[in-house]
């Protein structure tokens, strides 16, 4: 038996003392803790105990890394339920995307968790993000793009991306040394472009079509933005990513 202190995710209450039995199944212990903390009975199955960001097994805590006495633990939602909450926010606040900054921050952190990412991506999360992306600017756009890039790195869940989304992403890939474009927005857009260029569904044909349509709207040559990023002396990583994008387009060109 190990005496620990437990905080509840999202609450500002002081931690409570709780005895964790290392030889028993964790699920009934979590249920007991939820009752102590007055969490609704129909919500209790959604919770797990975490120690140093690792969720305890639902079966047993035996074999889990040693938990020292008085360790601070966190009672929070299981990753799949956290993902469902985020998805709901993306739907509810789609018409108010600037209210979603905190959600984008949360995604950037939690998409590193495989269980969370699988739930988020598997329930159309990327498509919700790219739809929100269409109507935002500034810092909110930068945070949204970072979340999209992280989610797309799993290489699933983005077959539904349409040409209008690709047009938006590639319209952000442009640079001039006066600094009118934010480096983080441009860099994220380029990296998403690399994923699209190398993907089996989109590749050169779809991207070239999107660039051509952007060119007709702006009056600028289709690839001028990418070329400007390669020629920039502002950010070596951005130059490298822009070259990767060109290489990806070359590989999928007819």
C-alpha positions as a Markdown table, in Angstrom:
| # | Residue | x | y | z |
|---|---|---|---|---|
| 1 | Unk | 0.0 | 0.0 | 0.0 |
| 2 | Unk | 1.4 | 3.4 | -1.0 |
| 3 | Unk | -0.1 | 6.6 | 0.3 |
| 4 | Unk | -0.2 | 9.2 | -2.5 |
| 5 | Unk | -1.7 | 12.6 | -3.2 |
| 6 | Unk | -4.2 | 13.0 | -6.0 |
| 7 | Unk | -5.1 | 16.1 | -8.1 |
| 8 | Unk | -8.2 | 16.0 | -10.3 |
| 9 | Unk | -7.5 | 17.3 | -13.8 |
| 10 | Unk | -9.2 | 20.6 | -14.5 |
| 11 | Unk | -10.0 | 21.3 | -10.8 |
| 12 | Unk | -8.2 | 23.8 | -8.6 |
| 13 | Unk | -9.0 | 22.0 | -5.3 |
| 14 | Unk | -6.0 | 20.9 | -3.1 |
| 15 | Unk | -4.9 | 17.3 | -3.6 |
| 16 | Unk | -6.5 | 14.5 | -1.6 |
| 17 | Unk | -4.7 | 11.6 | 0.2 |
| 18 | Unk | -5.3 | 8.1 | -1.2 |
| 19 | Unk | -3.9 | 4.7 | -0.6 |
| 20 | Unk | -2.9 | 2.8 | -3.8 |
| 21 | Unk | -2.7 | -1.0 | -3.4 |
| 22 | Unk | 0.1 | -2.1 | -5.8 |
| 23 | Unk | -1.2 | -5.7 | -5.7 |
| 24 | Unk | -4.8 | -5.1 | -6.7 |
| 25 | Unk | -6.6 | -4.2 | -9.9 |
| 26 | Unk | -6.6 | -0.5 | -10.5 |
| 27 | Unk | -10.1 | -0.1 | -11.8 |
| 28 | Unk | -12.0 | -0.6 | -8.5 |
| 29 | Unk | -9.4 | 1.7 | -6.9 |
| 30 | Unk | -10.1 | 4.4 | -9.4 |
| 31 | Unk | -13.9 | 3.9 | -8.9 |
| 32 | Unk | -13.4 | 4.3 | -5.2 |
| 33 | Unk | -11.4 | 7.5 | -5.7 |
| 34 | Unk | -14.0 | 8.9 | -8.1 |
| 35 | Unk | -16.7 | 8.4 | -5.4 |
| 36 | Unk | -14.5 | 10.2 | -2.9 |
| 37 | Unk | -14.2 | 13.1 | -5.2 |
| 38 | Unk | -17.9 | 13.1 | -6.1 |
| 39 | Unk | -17.5 | 12.4 | -9.8 |
| 40 | Unk | -20.7 | 11.3 | -11.3 |
| 41 | Unk | -21.2 | 7.5 | -11.4 |
| 42 | Unk | -22.0 | 7.4 | -15.1 |
| 43 | Unk | -18.7 | 9.3 | -15.8 |
| 44 | Unk | -16.4 | 7.2 | -13.6 |
| 45 | Unk | -15.5 | 4.7 | -16.3 |
| 46 | Unk | -13.9 | 7.5 | -18.3 |
| 47 | Unk | -11.2 | 8.2 | -15.7 |
| 48 | Unk | -7.7 | 6.8 | -15.1 |
| 49 | Unk | -4.9 | 7.5 | -12.6 |
| 50 | Unk | -1.6 | 8.9 | -14.0 |
| 51 | Unk | 1.8 | 9.1 | -12.5 |
| 52 | Unk | 4.5 | 11.2 | -14.3 |
| 53 | Unk | 2.2 | 11.4 | -17.4 |
| 54 | Unk | 1.8 | 7.6 | -17.6 |
| 55 | Unk | -1.6 | 6.0 | -17.1 |
| 56 | Unk | -1.8 | 3.1 | -14.8 |
| 57 | Unk | -3.0 | -0.1 | -16.4 |
| 58 | Unk | -6.7 | -0.8 | -16.1 |
| 59 | Unk | -5.9 | -4.4 | -15.0 |
| 60 | Unk | -3.3 | -4.0 | -12.3 |
| 61 | Unk | -0.6 | -1.7 | -11.0 |
| 62 | Unk | 1.8 | -4.6 | -10.3 |
| 63 | Unk | 4.9 | -4.1 | -12.4 |
| 64 | Unk | 4.3 | -0.4 | -12.9 |
| 65 | Unk | 7.3 | 1.8 | -12.1 |
| 66 | Unk | 7.7 | 2.2 | -8.4 |
| 67 | Unk | 5.4 | 4.9 | -7.0 |
| 68 | Unk | 7.1 | 6.6 | -4.0 |
| 69 | Unk | 5.2 | 7.6 | -0.9 |
| 70 | Unk | 3.5 | 11.0 | -1.1 |
| 71 | Unk | 3.9 | 11.0 | -4.9 |
| 72 | Unk | 1.6 | 13.5 | -6.6 |
| 73 | Unk | -0.8 | 11.7 | -9.1 |
| 74 | Unk | -3.4 | 12.9 | -11.5 |
| 75 | Unk | -6.9 | 11.6 | -11.9 |
| 76 | Unk | -8.0 | 12.5 | -15.4 |
| 77 | Unk | -9.9 | 11.4 | -18.4 |
| 78 | Unk | -8.6 | 8.4 | -20.4 |
| 79 | Unk | -7.0 | 9.6 | -23.7 |
| 80 | Unk | -9.9 | 8.4 | -25.9 |
| 81 | Unk | -12.4 | 10.5 | -23.8 |
| 82 | Unk | -10.1 | 13.5 | -23.9 |
| 83 | Unk | -10.0 | 13.2 | -27.7 |
| 84 | Unk | -13.8 | 13.0 | -27.8 |
| 85 | Unk | -14.0 | 16.3 | -25.7 |
| 86 | Unk | -11.6 | 18.0 | -28.1 |
| 87 | Unk | -13.6 | 16.8 | -31.1 |
| 88 | Unk | -16.8 | 18.2 | -29.6 |
| 89 | Unk | -15.1 | 21.6 | -29.0 |
| 90 | Unk | -13.9 | 21.7 | -32.6 |
| 91 | Unk | -17.5 | 21.1 | -33.8 |
| 92 | Unk | -19.2 | 23.5 | -31.3 |
| 93 | Unk | -16.7 | 26.4 | -31.8 |
| 94 | Unk | -16.2 | 26.0 | -35.5 |
| 95 | Unk | -17.8 | 29.3 | -36.1 |
| 96 | Unk | -15.7 | 31.0 | -33.4 |
| 97 | Unk | -12.2 | 29.5 | -34.2 |
| 98 | Unk | -10.3 | 32.2 | -32.3 |
| 99 | Unk | -11.8 | 30.7 | -29.1 |
| 100 | Unk | -10.0 | 27.5 | -29.9 |
| 101 | Unk | -6.4 | 28.6 | -29.1 |
| 102 | Unk | -6.3 | 26.6 | -25.9 |
| 103 | Unk | -7.7 | 23.5 | -27.7 |
| 104 | Unk | -4.9 | 23.8 | -30.3 |
| 105 | Unk | -2.3 | 24.0 | -27.5 |
| 106 | Unk | -3.8 | 21.0 | -25.8 |
| 107 | Unk | -3.7 | 19.0 | -29.1 |
| 108 | Unk | 0.0 | 19.9 | -29.7 |
| 109 | Unk | 0.8 | 18.3 | -26.3 |
| 110 | Unk | -1.5 | 15.3 | -26.4 |
| 111 | Unk | -1.1 | 14.2 | -30.0 |
| 112 | Unk | 2.2 | 12.8 | -28.8 |
| 113 | Unk | 0.2 | 10.1 | -26.9 |
| 114 | Unk | -0.6 | 7.2 | -29.3 |
| 115 | Unk | -3.9 | 6.3 | -27.7 |
| 116 | Unk | -5.1 | 9.9 | -27.8 |
| 117 | Unk | -3.9 | 10.4 | -31.4 |
| 118 | Unk | -5.5 | 7.2 | -32.5 |
| 119 | Unk | -8.9 | 8.3 | -31.1 |
| 120 | Unk | -8.6 | 11.8 | -32.4 |
| 121 | Unk | -7.4 | 10.9 | -35.9 |
| 122 | Unk | -9.8 | 8.0 | -36.1 |
| 123 | Unk | -12.8 | 10.2 | -35.5 |
| 124 | Unk | -12.2 | 12.7 | -38.3 |
| 125 | Unk | -10.1 | 15.1 | -36.2 |
| 126 | Unk | -7.9 | 16.2 | -39.0 |
| 127 | Unk | -10.8 | 17.1 | -41.2 |
| 128 | Unk | -12.3 | 19.2 | -38.4 |
| 129 | Unk | -9.0 | 21.0 | -38.0 |
| 130 | Unk | -8.5 | 21.8 | -41.7 |
| 131 | Unk | -12.1 | 23.1 | -41.9 |
| 132 | Unk | -11.4 | 25.4 | -38.9 |
| 133 | Unk | -8.1 | 26.4 | -40.6 |
| 134 | Unk | -10.0 | 28.0 | -43.5 |
| 135 | Unk | -11.4 | 30.9 | -41.5 |
| 136 | Unk | -8.6 | 31.9 | -39.1 |
| 137 | Unk | -5.5 | 34.1 | -39.2 |
| 138 | Unk | -2.7 | 35.2 | -36.9 |
| 139 | Unk | -1.5 | 33.2 | -33.9 |
| 140 | Unk | -4.7 | 31.0 | -33.9 |
| 141 | Unk | -3.8 | 29.9 | -37.5 |
| 142 | Unk | -0.2 | 29.1 | -36.4 |
| 143 | Unk | -1.4 | 26.9 | -33.5 |
| 144 | Unk | -3.9 | 25.2 | -35.7 |
| 145 | Unk | -1.3 | 24.4 | -38.4 |
| 146 | Unk | 1.0 | 23.0 | -35.8 |
| 147 | Unk | -1.8 | 20.6 | -34.6 |
| 148 | Unk | -2.6 | 19.6 | -38.2 |
| 149 | Unk | 1.1 | 18.8 | -38.9 |
| 150 | Unk | 1.4 | 16.7 | -35.7 |
| 151 | Unk | -1.9 | 14.8 | -36.5 |
| 152 | Unk | -0.9 | 14.2 | -40.2 |
| 153 | Unk | 2.5 | 12.8 | -39.1 |
| 154 | Unk | 0.6 | 9.6 | -38.3 |
| 155 | Unk | -0.1 | 9.2 | -42.0 |
| 156 | Unk | -3.8 | 8.3 | -41.6 |
| 157 | Unk | -7.1 | 10.1 | -41.4 |
| 158 | Unk | -6.5 | 12.8 | -44.0 |
| 159 | Unk | -7.8 | 11.2 | -47.3 |
| 160 | Unk | -10.7 | 13.6 | -47.2 |
| 161 | Unk | -8.6 | 16.8 | -47.5 |
| 162 | Unk | -9.9 | 18.7 | -50.5 |
| 163 | Unk | -8.3 | 21.0 | -53.1 |
| 164 | Unk | -9.7 | 24.0 | -51.3 |
| 165 | Unk | -7.8 | 23.0 | -48.2 |
| 166 | Unk | -4.6 | 22.5 | -50.2 |
| 167 | Unk | -5.1 | 25.9 | -51.8 |
| 168 | Unk | -5.3 | 27.5 | -48.4 |
| 169 | Unk | -2.2 | 25.7 | -47.1 |
| 170 | Unk | -0.1 | 26.6 | -50.2 |
| 171 | Unk | -1.3 | 30.2 | -50.1 |
| 172 | Unk | 0.6 | 30.5 | -46.8 |
| 173 | Unk | 3.9 | 29.3 | -48.4 |
| 174 | Unk | 5.4 | 32.6 | -49.3 |
| 175 | Unk | 8.2 | 34.8 | -48.0 |
| 176 | Unk | 9.7 | 38.2 | -48.2 |
| 177 | Unk | 12.6 | 39.5 | -46.1 |
| 178 | Unk | 10.5 | 42.4 | -44.7 |
| 179 | Unk | 9.0 | 39.8 | -42.3 |
| 180 | Unk | 5.4 | 40.3 | -43.3 |
| 181 | Unk | 4.9 | 36.5 | -43.1 |
| 182 | Unk | 5.3 | 34.7 | -39.8 |
| 183 | Unk | 8.0 | 32.1 | -39.9 |
| 184 | Unk | 6.0 | 29.5 | -37.8 |
| 185 | Unk | 3.0 | 29.8 | -40.1 |
| 186 | Unk | 5.1 | 29.4 | -43.3 |
| 187 | Unk | 7.2 | 26.6 | -41.9 |
| 188 | Unk | 4.2 | 24.6 | -40.7 |
| 189 | Unk | 2.4 | 25.1 | -44.1 |
| 190 | Unk | 5.5 | 23.8 | -45.9 |
| 191 | Unk | 5.8 | 20.7 | -43.7 |
| 192 | Unk | 2.1 | 19.9 | -44.2 |
| 193 | Unk | 2.8 | 20.5 | -47.9 |
| 194 | Unk | 5.6 | 17.9 | -47.8 |
| 195 | Unk | 3.2 | 15.3 | -46.3 |
| 196 | Unk | 0.6 | 16.0 | -49.0 |
| 197 | Unk | 3.2 | 15.9 | -51.7 |
| 198 | Unk | 4.6 | 12.5 | -50.6 |
| 199 | Unk | 1.1 | 11.1 | -49.8 |
| 200 | Unk | -0.4 | 8.5 | -52.1 |
| 201 | Unk | -3.7 | 10.4 | -52.8 |
| 202 | Unk | -2.7 | 14.0 | -53.4 |
| 203 | Unk | 0.9 | 14.4 | -54.7 |
| 204 | Unk | 2.0 | 16.6 | -57.6 |
| 205 | Unk | -1.2 | 16.6 | -59.7 |
| 206 | Unk | -3.6 | 17.8 | -56.9 |
| 207 | Unk | -1.0 | 20.3 | -55.6 |
| 208 | Unk | -0.2 | 21.7 | -59.0 |
| 209 | Unk | -3.9 | 22.2 | -59.7 |
| 210 | Unk | -4.2 | 24.1 | -56.3 |
| 211 | Unk | -1.2 | 26.2 | -57.0 |
| 212 | Unk | -2.5 | 27.1 | -60.5 |
| 213 | Unk | -5.8 | 28.2 | -59.1 |
| 214 | Unk | -4.0 | 30.3 | -56.4 |
| 215 | Unk | -1.9 | 31.9 | -59.2 |
| 216 | Unk | -5.0 | 32.9 | -61.1 |
| 217 | Unk | -6.4 | 34.6 | -58.0 |
| 218 | Unk | -3.1 | 36.4 | -57.0 |
| 219 | Unk | -1.5 | 37.0 | -60.4 |
| 220 | Unk | 1.7 | 35.5 | -59.2 |
| 221 | Unk | 3.6 | 32.6 | -60.7 |
| 222 | Unk | 2.3 | 29.2 | -59.2 |
| 223 | Unk | 5.6 | 28.2 | -57.5 |
| 224 | Unk | 6.8 | 31.7 | -56.6 |
| 225 | Unk | 6.0 | 31.3 | -52.9 |
| 226 | Unk | 8.0 | 28.0 | -52.6 |
| 227 | Unk | 10.9 | 29.5 | -54.6 |
| 228 | Unk | 10.9 | 32.6 | -52.3 |
| 229 | Unk | 11.2 | 30.3 | -49.2 |
| 230 | Unk | 14.1 | 28.4 | -50.7 |
| 231 | Unk | 15.9 | 31.7 | -51.5 |
| 232 | Unk | 15.2 | 33.2 | -48.1 |
| 233 | Unk | 18.2 | 33.8 | -45.8 |
| 234 | Unk | 16.0 | 34.1 | -42.7 |
| 235 | Unk | 15.5 | 30.5 | -41.6 |
| 236 | Unk | 17.7 | 27.5 | -42.7 |
| 237 | Unk | 15.1 | 25.0 | -41.5 |
| 238 | Unk | 12.5 | 26.7 | -43.7 |
| 239 | Unk | 14.8 | 26.5 | -46.7 |
| 240 | Unk | 15.4 | 22.8 | -46.0 |
| 241 | Unk | 11.7 | 22.0 | -45.7 |
| 242 | Unk | 10.9 | 24.0 | -48.9 |
| 243 | Unk | 13.5 | 21.9 | -50.8 |
| 244 | Unk | 11.9 | 18.7 | -49.3 |
| 245 | Unk | 8.6 | 19.9 | -50.7 |
| 246 | Unk | 10.1 | 20.4 | -54.2 |
| 247 | Unk | 11.6 | 16.9 | -54.0 |
| 248 | Unk | 8.3 | 15.4 | -52.9 |
| 249 | Unk | 6.5 | 17.1 | -55.8 |
| 250 | Unk | 9.2 | 15.9 | -58.2 |
| 251 | Unk | 8.8 | 12.3 | -57.0 |
| 252 | Unk | 5.0 | 12.2 | -57.7 |
| 253 | Unk | 5.1 | 14.2 | -60.9 |
| 254 | Unk | 3.9 | 12.4 | -64.0 |
